[in-house]
Each structure stands twice: as structure tokens, then as C-alpha cells.
Short mmCIF file of C-alpha atoms in Angstrom, two decimals:
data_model
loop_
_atom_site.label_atom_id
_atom_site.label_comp_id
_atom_site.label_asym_id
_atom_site.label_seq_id
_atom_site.Cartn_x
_atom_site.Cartn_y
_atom_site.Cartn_z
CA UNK A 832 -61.63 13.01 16.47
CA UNK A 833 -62.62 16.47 17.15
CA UNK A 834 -59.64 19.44 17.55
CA UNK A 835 -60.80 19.68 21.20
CA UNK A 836 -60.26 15.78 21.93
CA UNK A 837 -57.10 15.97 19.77
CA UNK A 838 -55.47 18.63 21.77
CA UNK A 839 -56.22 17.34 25.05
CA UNK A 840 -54.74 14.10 24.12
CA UNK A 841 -51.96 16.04 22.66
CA UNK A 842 -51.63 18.00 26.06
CA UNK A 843 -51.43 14.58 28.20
CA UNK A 844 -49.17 12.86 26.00
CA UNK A 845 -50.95 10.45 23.99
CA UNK A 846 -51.14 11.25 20.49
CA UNK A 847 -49.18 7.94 18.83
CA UNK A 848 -46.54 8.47 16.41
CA UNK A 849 -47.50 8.19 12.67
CA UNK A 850 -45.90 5.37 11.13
CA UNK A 851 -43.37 6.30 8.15
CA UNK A 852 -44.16 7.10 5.16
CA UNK A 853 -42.93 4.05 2.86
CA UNK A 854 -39.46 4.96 1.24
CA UNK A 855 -38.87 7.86 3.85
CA UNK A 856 -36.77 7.43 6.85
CA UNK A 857 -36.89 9.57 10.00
CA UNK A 858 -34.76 12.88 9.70
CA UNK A 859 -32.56 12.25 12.09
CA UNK A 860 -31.50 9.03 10.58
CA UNK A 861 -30.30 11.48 7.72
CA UNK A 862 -27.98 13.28 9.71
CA UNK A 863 -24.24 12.27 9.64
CA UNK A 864 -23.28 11.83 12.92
CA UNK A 865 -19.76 11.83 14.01
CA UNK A 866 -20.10 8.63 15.47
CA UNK A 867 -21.63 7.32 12.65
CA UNK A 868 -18.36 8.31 10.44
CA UNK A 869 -16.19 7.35 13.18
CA UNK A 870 -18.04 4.03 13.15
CA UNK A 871 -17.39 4.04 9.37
CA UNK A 872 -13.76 4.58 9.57
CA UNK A 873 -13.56 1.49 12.41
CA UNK A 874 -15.07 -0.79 9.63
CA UNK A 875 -12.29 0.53 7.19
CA UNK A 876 -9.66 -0.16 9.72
CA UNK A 877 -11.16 -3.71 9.87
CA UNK A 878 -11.32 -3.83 5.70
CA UNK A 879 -7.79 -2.65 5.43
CA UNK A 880 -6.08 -5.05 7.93
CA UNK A 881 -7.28 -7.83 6.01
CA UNK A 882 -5.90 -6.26 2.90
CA UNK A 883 -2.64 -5.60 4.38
CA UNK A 884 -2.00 -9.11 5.97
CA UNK A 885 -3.01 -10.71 2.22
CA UNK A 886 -0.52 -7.99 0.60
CA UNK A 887 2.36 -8.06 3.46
CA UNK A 888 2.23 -12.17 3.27
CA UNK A 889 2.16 -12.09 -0.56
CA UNK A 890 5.12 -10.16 -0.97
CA UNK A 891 6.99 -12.81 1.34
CA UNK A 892 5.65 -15.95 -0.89
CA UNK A 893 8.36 -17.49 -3.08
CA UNK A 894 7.31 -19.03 -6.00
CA UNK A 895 7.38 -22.71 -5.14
CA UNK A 896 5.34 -21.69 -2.26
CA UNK A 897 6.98 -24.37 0.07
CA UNK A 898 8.09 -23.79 3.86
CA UNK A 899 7.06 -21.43 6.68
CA UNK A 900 6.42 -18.48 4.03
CA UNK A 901 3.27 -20.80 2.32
CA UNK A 902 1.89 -21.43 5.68
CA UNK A 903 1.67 -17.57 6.69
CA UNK A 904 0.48 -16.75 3.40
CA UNK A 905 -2.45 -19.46 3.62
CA UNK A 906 -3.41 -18.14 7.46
CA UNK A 907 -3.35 -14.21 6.24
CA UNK A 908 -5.32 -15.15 3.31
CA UNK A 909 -7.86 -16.75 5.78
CA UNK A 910 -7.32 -13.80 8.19
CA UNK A 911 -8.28 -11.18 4.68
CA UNK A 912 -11.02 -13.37 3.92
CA UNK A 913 -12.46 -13.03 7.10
CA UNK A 914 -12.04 -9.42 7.44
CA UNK A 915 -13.68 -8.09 3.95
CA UNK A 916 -17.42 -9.84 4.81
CA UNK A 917 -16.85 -8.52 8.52
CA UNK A 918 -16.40 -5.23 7.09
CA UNK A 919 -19.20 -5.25 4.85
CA UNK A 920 -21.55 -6.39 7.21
CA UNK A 921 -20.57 -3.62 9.67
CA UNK A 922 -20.91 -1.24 7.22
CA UNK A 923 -24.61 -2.34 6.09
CA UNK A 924 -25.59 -1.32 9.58
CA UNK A 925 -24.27 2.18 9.05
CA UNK A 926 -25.95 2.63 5.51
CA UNK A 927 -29.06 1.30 7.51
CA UNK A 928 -28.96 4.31 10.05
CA UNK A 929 -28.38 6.70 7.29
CA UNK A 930 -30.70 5.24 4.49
CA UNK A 931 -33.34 2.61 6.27
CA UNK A 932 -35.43 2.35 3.25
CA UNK A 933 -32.89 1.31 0.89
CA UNK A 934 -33.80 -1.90 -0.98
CA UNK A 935 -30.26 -3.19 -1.14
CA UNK A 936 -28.42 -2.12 1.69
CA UNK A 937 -25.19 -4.39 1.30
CA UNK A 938 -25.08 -3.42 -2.14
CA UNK A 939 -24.17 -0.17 -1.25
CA UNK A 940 -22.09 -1.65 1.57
CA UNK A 941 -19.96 -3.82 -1.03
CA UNK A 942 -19.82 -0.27 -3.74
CA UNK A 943 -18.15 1.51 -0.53
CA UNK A 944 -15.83 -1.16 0.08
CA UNK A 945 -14.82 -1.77 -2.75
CA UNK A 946 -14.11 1.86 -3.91
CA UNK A 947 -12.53 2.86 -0.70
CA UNK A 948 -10.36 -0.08 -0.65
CA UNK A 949 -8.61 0.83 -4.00
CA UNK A 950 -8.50 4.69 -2.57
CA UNK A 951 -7.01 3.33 0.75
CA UNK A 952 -4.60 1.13 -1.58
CA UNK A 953 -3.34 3.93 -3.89
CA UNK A 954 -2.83 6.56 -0.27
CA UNK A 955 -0.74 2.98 1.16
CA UNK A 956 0.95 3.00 -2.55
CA UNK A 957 2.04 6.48 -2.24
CA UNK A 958 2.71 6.61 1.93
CA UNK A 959 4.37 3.51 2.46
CA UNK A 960 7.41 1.62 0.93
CA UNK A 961 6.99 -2.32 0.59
CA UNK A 962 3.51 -4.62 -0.06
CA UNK A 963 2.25 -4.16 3.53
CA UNK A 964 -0.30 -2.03 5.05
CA UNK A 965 -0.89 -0.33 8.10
CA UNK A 966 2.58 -0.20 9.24
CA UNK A 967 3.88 0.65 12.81
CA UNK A 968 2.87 4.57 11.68
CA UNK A 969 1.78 7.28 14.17
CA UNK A 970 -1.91 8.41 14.50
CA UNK A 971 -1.93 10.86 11.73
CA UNK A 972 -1.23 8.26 9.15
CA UNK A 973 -3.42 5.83 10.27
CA UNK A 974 -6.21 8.36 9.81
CA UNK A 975 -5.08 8.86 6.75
CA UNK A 976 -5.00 5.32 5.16
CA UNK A 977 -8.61 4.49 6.74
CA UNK A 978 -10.07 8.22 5.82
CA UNK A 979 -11.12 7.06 2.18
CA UNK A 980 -14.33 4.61 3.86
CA UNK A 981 -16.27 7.69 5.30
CA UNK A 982 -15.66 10.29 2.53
CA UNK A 983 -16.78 7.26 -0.07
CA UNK A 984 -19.75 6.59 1.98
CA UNK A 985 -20.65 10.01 2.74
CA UNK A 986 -21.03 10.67 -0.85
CA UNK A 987 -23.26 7.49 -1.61
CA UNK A 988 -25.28 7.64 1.27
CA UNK A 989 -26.02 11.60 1.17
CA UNK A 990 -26.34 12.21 -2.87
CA UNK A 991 -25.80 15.85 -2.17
CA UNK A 992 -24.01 18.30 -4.81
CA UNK A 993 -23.09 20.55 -1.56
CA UNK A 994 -21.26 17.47 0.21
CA UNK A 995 -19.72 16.14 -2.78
CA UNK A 996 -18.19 20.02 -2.95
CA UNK A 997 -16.96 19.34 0.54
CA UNK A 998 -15.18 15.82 -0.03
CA UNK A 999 -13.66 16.83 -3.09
CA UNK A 1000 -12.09 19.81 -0.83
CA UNK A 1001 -10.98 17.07 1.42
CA UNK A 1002 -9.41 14.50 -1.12
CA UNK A 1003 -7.44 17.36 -2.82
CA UNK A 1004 -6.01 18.35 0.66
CA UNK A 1005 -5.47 14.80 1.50
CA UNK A 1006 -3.96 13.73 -1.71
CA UNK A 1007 -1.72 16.42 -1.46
CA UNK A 1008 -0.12 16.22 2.18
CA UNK A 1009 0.24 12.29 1.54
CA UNK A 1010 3.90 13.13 -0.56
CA UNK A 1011 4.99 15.70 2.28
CA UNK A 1012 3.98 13.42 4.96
CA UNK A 1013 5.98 10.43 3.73
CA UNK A 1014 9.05 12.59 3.14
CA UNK A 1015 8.51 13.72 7.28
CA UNK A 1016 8.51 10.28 8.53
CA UNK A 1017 11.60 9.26 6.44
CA UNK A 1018 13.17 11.94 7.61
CA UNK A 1019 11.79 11.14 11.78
CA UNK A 1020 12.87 7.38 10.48
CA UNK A 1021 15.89 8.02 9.84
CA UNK A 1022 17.25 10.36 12.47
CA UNK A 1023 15.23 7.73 15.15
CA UNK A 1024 17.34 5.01 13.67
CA UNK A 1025 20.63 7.26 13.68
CA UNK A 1026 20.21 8.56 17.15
CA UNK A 1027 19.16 4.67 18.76
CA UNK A 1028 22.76 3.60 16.47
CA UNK A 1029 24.77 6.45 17.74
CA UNK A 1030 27.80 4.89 17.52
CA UNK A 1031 27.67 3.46 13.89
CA UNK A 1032 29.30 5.43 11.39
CA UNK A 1033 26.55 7.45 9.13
CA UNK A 1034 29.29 6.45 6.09
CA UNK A 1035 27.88 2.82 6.79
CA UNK A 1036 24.70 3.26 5.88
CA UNK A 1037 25.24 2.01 1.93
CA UNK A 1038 23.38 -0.74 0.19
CA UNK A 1039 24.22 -3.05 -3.16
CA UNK A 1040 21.67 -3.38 -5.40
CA UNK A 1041 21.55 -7.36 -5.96
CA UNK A 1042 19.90 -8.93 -9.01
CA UNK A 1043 16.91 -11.47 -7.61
CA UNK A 1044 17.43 -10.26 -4.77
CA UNK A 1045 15.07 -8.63 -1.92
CA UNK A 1046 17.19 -7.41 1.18
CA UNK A 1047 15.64 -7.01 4.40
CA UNK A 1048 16.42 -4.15 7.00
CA UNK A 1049 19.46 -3.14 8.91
CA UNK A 1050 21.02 -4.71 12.01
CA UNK A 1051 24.07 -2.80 13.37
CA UNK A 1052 26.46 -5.29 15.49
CA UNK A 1053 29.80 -4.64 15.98
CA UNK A 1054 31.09 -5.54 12.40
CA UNK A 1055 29.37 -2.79 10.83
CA UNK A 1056 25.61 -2.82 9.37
CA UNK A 1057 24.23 -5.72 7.93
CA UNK A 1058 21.69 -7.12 5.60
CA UNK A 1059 20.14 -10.37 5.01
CA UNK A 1060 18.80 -11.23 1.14
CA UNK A 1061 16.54 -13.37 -0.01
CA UNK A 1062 15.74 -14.77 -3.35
CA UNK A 1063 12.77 -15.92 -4.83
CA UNK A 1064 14.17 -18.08 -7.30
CA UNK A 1065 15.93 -20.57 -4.65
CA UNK A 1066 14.24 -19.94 -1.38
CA UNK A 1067 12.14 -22.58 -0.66
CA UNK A 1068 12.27 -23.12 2.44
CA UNK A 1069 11.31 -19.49 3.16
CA UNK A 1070 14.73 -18.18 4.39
CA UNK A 1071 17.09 -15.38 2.86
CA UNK A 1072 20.77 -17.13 1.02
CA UNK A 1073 23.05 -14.22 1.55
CA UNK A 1074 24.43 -11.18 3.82
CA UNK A 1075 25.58 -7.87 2.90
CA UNK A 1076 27.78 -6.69 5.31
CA UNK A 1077 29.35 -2.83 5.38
CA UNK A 1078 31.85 -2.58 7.66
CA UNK A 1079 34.86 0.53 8.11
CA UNK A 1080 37.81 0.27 5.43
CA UNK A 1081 39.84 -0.67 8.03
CA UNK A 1082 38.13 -3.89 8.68
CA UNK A 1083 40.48 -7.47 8.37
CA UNK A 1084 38.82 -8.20 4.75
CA UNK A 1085 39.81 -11.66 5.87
CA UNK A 1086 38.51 -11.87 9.62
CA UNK A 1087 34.85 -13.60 10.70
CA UNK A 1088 31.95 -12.50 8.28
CA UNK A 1089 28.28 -12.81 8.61
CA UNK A 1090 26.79 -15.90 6.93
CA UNK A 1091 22.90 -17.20 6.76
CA UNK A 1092 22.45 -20.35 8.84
CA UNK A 1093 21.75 -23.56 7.05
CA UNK A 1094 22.19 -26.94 7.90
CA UNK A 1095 25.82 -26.93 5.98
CA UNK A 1096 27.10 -24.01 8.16
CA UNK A 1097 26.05 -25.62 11.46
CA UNK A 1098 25.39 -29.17 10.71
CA UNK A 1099 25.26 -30.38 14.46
CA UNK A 1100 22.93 -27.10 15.98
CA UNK A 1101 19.50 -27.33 16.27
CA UNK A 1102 17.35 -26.29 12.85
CA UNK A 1103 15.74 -23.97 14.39
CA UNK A 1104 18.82 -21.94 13.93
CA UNK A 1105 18.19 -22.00 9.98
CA UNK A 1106 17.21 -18.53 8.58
CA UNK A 1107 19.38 -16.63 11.35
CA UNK A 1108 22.35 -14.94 10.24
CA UNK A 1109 25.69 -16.04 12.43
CA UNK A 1110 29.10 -15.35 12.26
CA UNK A 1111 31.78 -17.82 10.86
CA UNK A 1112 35.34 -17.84 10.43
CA UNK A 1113 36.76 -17.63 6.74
CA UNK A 1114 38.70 -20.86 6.12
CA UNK A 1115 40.11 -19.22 2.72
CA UNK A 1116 40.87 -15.84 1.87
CA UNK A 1117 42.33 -15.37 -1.96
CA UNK A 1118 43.03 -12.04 -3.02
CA UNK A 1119 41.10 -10.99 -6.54
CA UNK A 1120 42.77 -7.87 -7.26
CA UNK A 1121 43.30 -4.08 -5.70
CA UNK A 1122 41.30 -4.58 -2.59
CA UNK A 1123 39.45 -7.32 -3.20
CA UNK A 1124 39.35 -10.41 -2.14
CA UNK A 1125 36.93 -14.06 -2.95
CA UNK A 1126 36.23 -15.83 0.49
CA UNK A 1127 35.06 -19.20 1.28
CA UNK A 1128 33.67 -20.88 4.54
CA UNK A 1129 31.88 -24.09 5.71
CA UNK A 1130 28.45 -23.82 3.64
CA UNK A 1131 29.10 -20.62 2.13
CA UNK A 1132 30.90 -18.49 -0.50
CA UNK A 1133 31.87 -14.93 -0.04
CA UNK A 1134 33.58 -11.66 -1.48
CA UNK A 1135 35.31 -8.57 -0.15
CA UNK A 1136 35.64 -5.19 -1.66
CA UNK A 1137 37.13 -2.06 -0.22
CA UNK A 1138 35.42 1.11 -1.93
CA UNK A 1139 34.05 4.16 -1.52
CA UNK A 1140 35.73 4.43 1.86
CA UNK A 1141 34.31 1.45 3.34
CA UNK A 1142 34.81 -2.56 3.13
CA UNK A 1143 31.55 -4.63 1.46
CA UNK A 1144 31.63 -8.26 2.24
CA UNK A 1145 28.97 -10.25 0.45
CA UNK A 1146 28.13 -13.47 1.58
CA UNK A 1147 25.77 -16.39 -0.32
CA UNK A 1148 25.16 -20.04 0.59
CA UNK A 1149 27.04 -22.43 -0.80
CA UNK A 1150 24.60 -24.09 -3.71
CA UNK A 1151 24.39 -19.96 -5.21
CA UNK A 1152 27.23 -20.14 -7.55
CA UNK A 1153 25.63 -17.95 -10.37
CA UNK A 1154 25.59 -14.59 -8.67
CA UNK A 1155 28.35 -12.24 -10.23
CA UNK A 1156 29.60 -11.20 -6.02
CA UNK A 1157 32.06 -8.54 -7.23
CA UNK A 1158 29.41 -7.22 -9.89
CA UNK A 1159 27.05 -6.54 -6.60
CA UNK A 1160 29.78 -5.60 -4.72
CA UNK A 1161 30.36 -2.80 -7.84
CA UNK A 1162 26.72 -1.35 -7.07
CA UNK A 1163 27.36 -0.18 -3.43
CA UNK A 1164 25.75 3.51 -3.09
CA UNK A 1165 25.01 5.53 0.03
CA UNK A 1166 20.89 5.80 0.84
CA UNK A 1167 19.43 8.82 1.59
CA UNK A 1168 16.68 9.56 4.00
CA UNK A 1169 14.32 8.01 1.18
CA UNK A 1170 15.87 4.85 0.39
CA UNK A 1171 16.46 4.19 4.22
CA UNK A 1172 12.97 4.17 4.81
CA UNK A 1173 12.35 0.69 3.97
CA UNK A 1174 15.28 -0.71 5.82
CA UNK A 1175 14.97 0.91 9.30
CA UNK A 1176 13.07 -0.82 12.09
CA UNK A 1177 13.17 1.12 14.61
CA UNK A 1178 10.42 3.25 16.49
CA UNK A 1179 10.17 6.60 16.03
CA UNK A 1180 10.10 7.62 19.30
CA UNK A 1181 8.23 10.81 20.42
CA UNK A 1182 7.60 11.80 17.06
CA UNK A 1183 5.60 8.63 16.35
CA UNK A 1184 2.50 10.95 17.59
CA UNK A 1185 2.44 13.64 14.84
CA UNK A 1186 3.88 10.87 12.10
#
């Protein structure tokens, strides 16, 4: 074709587009787009659900794997399962857009995954208290916890010294507002929890550390604040055995207590009341030397300790007569902002945004 012919086709329009050159891609499928890395950090959010729900239903799985905790940890394992080939399917596309030649696309899906994940593990290790991901956090940390799965694939899918600079800038400034963050929400955590409990005595706020035992997070009532605990070695059926209760030092050592619900305690209510902690009279009250006192109940055990200007009372079903009660009781210690954190359910408020 001669140049004249050429540039009057050029001129109207019609000169076709060369095909690509095999094992290039088109330039601007080179660029990372910010929709692209959004995109990328959407697939992550999808990867680390599933993780979480496997790790959050893990942690609740006795042993003997019987009851209502089996169940949830067979559907979140089938929920996880689900999520990880999701994930790496939506991330294929995005190495696609970025690299179209590449011979093994998922492959480098999978690498990204599977590197991100244990970066987005160790952030959750470090952030968050307990087996669970993704908790009810603000904005900020949710970008954090997901951010690994565009800086990994950024660096795979570019293979450039001057962007590798620029995510290891990133990860050192990440990795080192993850401890100051944490210690921020604690702190939000714990002054939400104290202003939405107002009237609850900050001295209350103690905890025993109980052998076996994993005790869940606070309820305030009007005998003081109160845990349930449940242990791994007896729990079957999926529920917690015992209640610590701190209550003022002026509290009837003697008077109703807090018990977990089982068919012994409340043989003629429905079952469905099993698991839920209740309140029961205390049919015998024996004192066990300077302020304490063993307690007893329909389908439970029980001791009282006054101590450190409060009362414990430490409840346990009736088949747990192994645990040393006025050895826990011995352990009780006032929780700072840091070892509230994993006992306080309640919202942040406000300050969820910037958390």
C-alpha cells in the first residue's frame, strides 16, 4: 500500500488495529488502576471472611465435637471452603487485566492468596484478640486487615524494583501503626463500654483466671458484672458450666447467684433455655473461713469470696466437682484497657469511624 493510500485511509478512519504481538499485552492493561486494586482488595475481603468464619468456629469446637458447636463449625468450614476458590477465581480476572499473556494465570492467583492470607493472618494476630477475623471494627481496620491482597499482587504482577521500593514503604508504615491502632480501639472499647454501663462500678470490672477454662464477655445486670465459662474438657453439648459473678462487697454472699441453665437447674422449662445463664436461689450457704463462703443450689455448686474490695461468686454445674472454686476465686485481678478488650461487646459508637 502506497504512503498516499495509507494516509488517506489513516485520515478517514480505517487503518485496522495490529494484532498483539504474542507475549505482549496492550499498555494500558499494564497500568494499575485504582479500581483494579480496589477490585483486588474486594477479593481479599471475600478470602478473609472465609478464613475468619473457619478460625472464629474453630476456636468454639470442643473436643468431642458433639452439639450445636460441631454443626456451626461444619457450615463455616463449608462457608471457608467456598470463599478461598471464589477468591481465587476473582482474582485470576485481575491478574488477566494486568498480565493477559501469562501462561498460568491462577497460578499467580493461588501465590497471591496464599501469601496475602498469612500477611492478613499475622495483621488479625497482632490487631485483634481471640481466633476470629474481621470483627465489628471501624473502616480503618478493615482496610487494614484486607490491604495485604493488593500490595502482594502489585508486586507479582508489576516485577518492578521501583514499586517493590514503594510497598516496602507501605508495609513498614502499616506494620508499624497496627500496635498503636489496637491500643486506640481498646482504649475507644473500653470507655464505649464504660459510658453505655454508667452506673456499674469501674472497681467491678475484675476477672479470675480459671484453669480449662475460656470465659466469654461481660453482661452487667443488677448483681454486678458477670461472666459465663466454658470448658473444653466437659462441654459437649456446646454450652459454658460456670459463672463468674463480681458483685460490690456489700453484696448478701448468701442471696440469689447466677447459675448456667441445664436441665438439673430447671428440669420442667423448655431446653431451649439450656446454655442461658439464670438466677437461682442458694438452698445452702456454709461459711469456709474469713469471708468466704461454699454454696450449693439445685444443679449447681458455688463459692463466695470477699476480696480486694469486692464479693466473687463462682458458680459451676453440678457434675464439675474437680475445680479448686476458692483457688479461682484467689486469682481475681482488675483488667486494664488491654485485657478488657476481649470481653466488651459493645459498639463503639461515633468513634467506630476512625477505629
Amino acid at each position: 500500500m502506497s504512503d498516499t493510500r495509507r494516509n488517506l485511509r489513516a485520515r478517514a478512519g480505517w487503518v485496522p488495529v495490529p494484532p498483539p504481538v504474542a507475549g505482549t499485552a496492550p499498555p494500558e492493561s499494564r497500568v494499575m488502576t485504582a479500581r483494579l486494586l480496589a477490585w483486588v482488595w474486594l477479593t481479599g475481603l471475600v478470602s478473609a471472611a472465609g478464613i475468619g468464619a473457619v478460625r472464629a468456629a474453630f476456636g468454639n469446637l470442643d473436643p468431642d465435637g458433639g452439639g450445636p458447636a460441631g454443626i456451626v463449625f461444619l457450615i463455616a468450614l463449608g462457608f471457608g471452603s467456598c470463599c478461598q476458590p471464589a477468591a481465587a477465581v476473582l482474582l485470576r480476572r485481575s491478574v488477566c487485566r494486568v498480565r493477559p499473556a501469562d501462561a498460568r494465570p491462577l497460578r499467580t492467583a493461588v501465590v497471591v492468596l496464599a501469601l496475602a492470607g498469612a500477611a492478613m493472618i499475622a495483621l488479625n494476630t497482632v490487631l485483634c484478640s481471640g481466633p476470629g477475623l474481621l470483627r465489628p471494627f471501624g473502616p480503618l481496620s478493615l482496610l487494614l486487615l484486607c490491604l495485604p491482597y493488593p500490595l502482594v499482587f502489585v508486586v507479582i504482577a508489576t516485577r518492578s524494583r521501583r514499586v517493590g521500593l514503594v510497598v516496602a514503604v507501605v508495609v513498614v508504615a502499616m506494620a508499624g501503626s497496627v500496635t498503636p491502632l489496637r491500643a486506640a480501639q481498646e482504649h475507644l472499647a473500653a470507655d464505649a463500654w464504660r459510658d453505655h454501663h454508667s452506673g456499674i462500678d469501674p472497681l467491678l470490672l475484675q476477672a479470675v483466671d480459671w484453669p480449662g477454662g475460656r470465659q466469654g464477655t461481660f453482661v452487667a445486670g443488677s448483681d454486678g458484672v458477670r461472666a459465663d465459662v466454658y470448658f473444653a474438657d466437659t462441654g459437649t453439648d456446646g454450652f459454658a458450666e460456670g459463672v463468674v459473678t463480681v458483685s460490690g462487697s456489700g453484696t448478701d454472699p448468701c442471696g440469689d447467684i447466677g447459675v448456667v441453665a441445664n436441665y438439673q437447674s430447671v428440669p420442667d422449662d423448655d431446653l431451649m433455655t439450656d446454655g442461658r445463664i439464670i438466677t437461682l436461689p442458694v438452698a445452702a450457704c456454709a461459711p469456709a473461713g474469713p469471708h468466704r463462703w461454699t454454696l450449693s443450689g439445685r444443679g449447681f455448686t458455688g463459692y463466695a469470696e470477699r476480696r480486694d474490695g469486692v464479693l466473687v461468686r463462682l458458680s459451676v454445674t453440678s457434675w464439675r466437682t474437680k475445680d479448686d472454686l476458692s483457688a479461682v476465686a484467689g486469682t481475681l485481678h482488675a483488667l486494664d484497657d488491654h485485657q478488657l478488650w476481649s470481653r466488651l461487646n459493645t459498639p463503639f459508637g461515633l468513634s467506630w469511624l476512625v477505629s
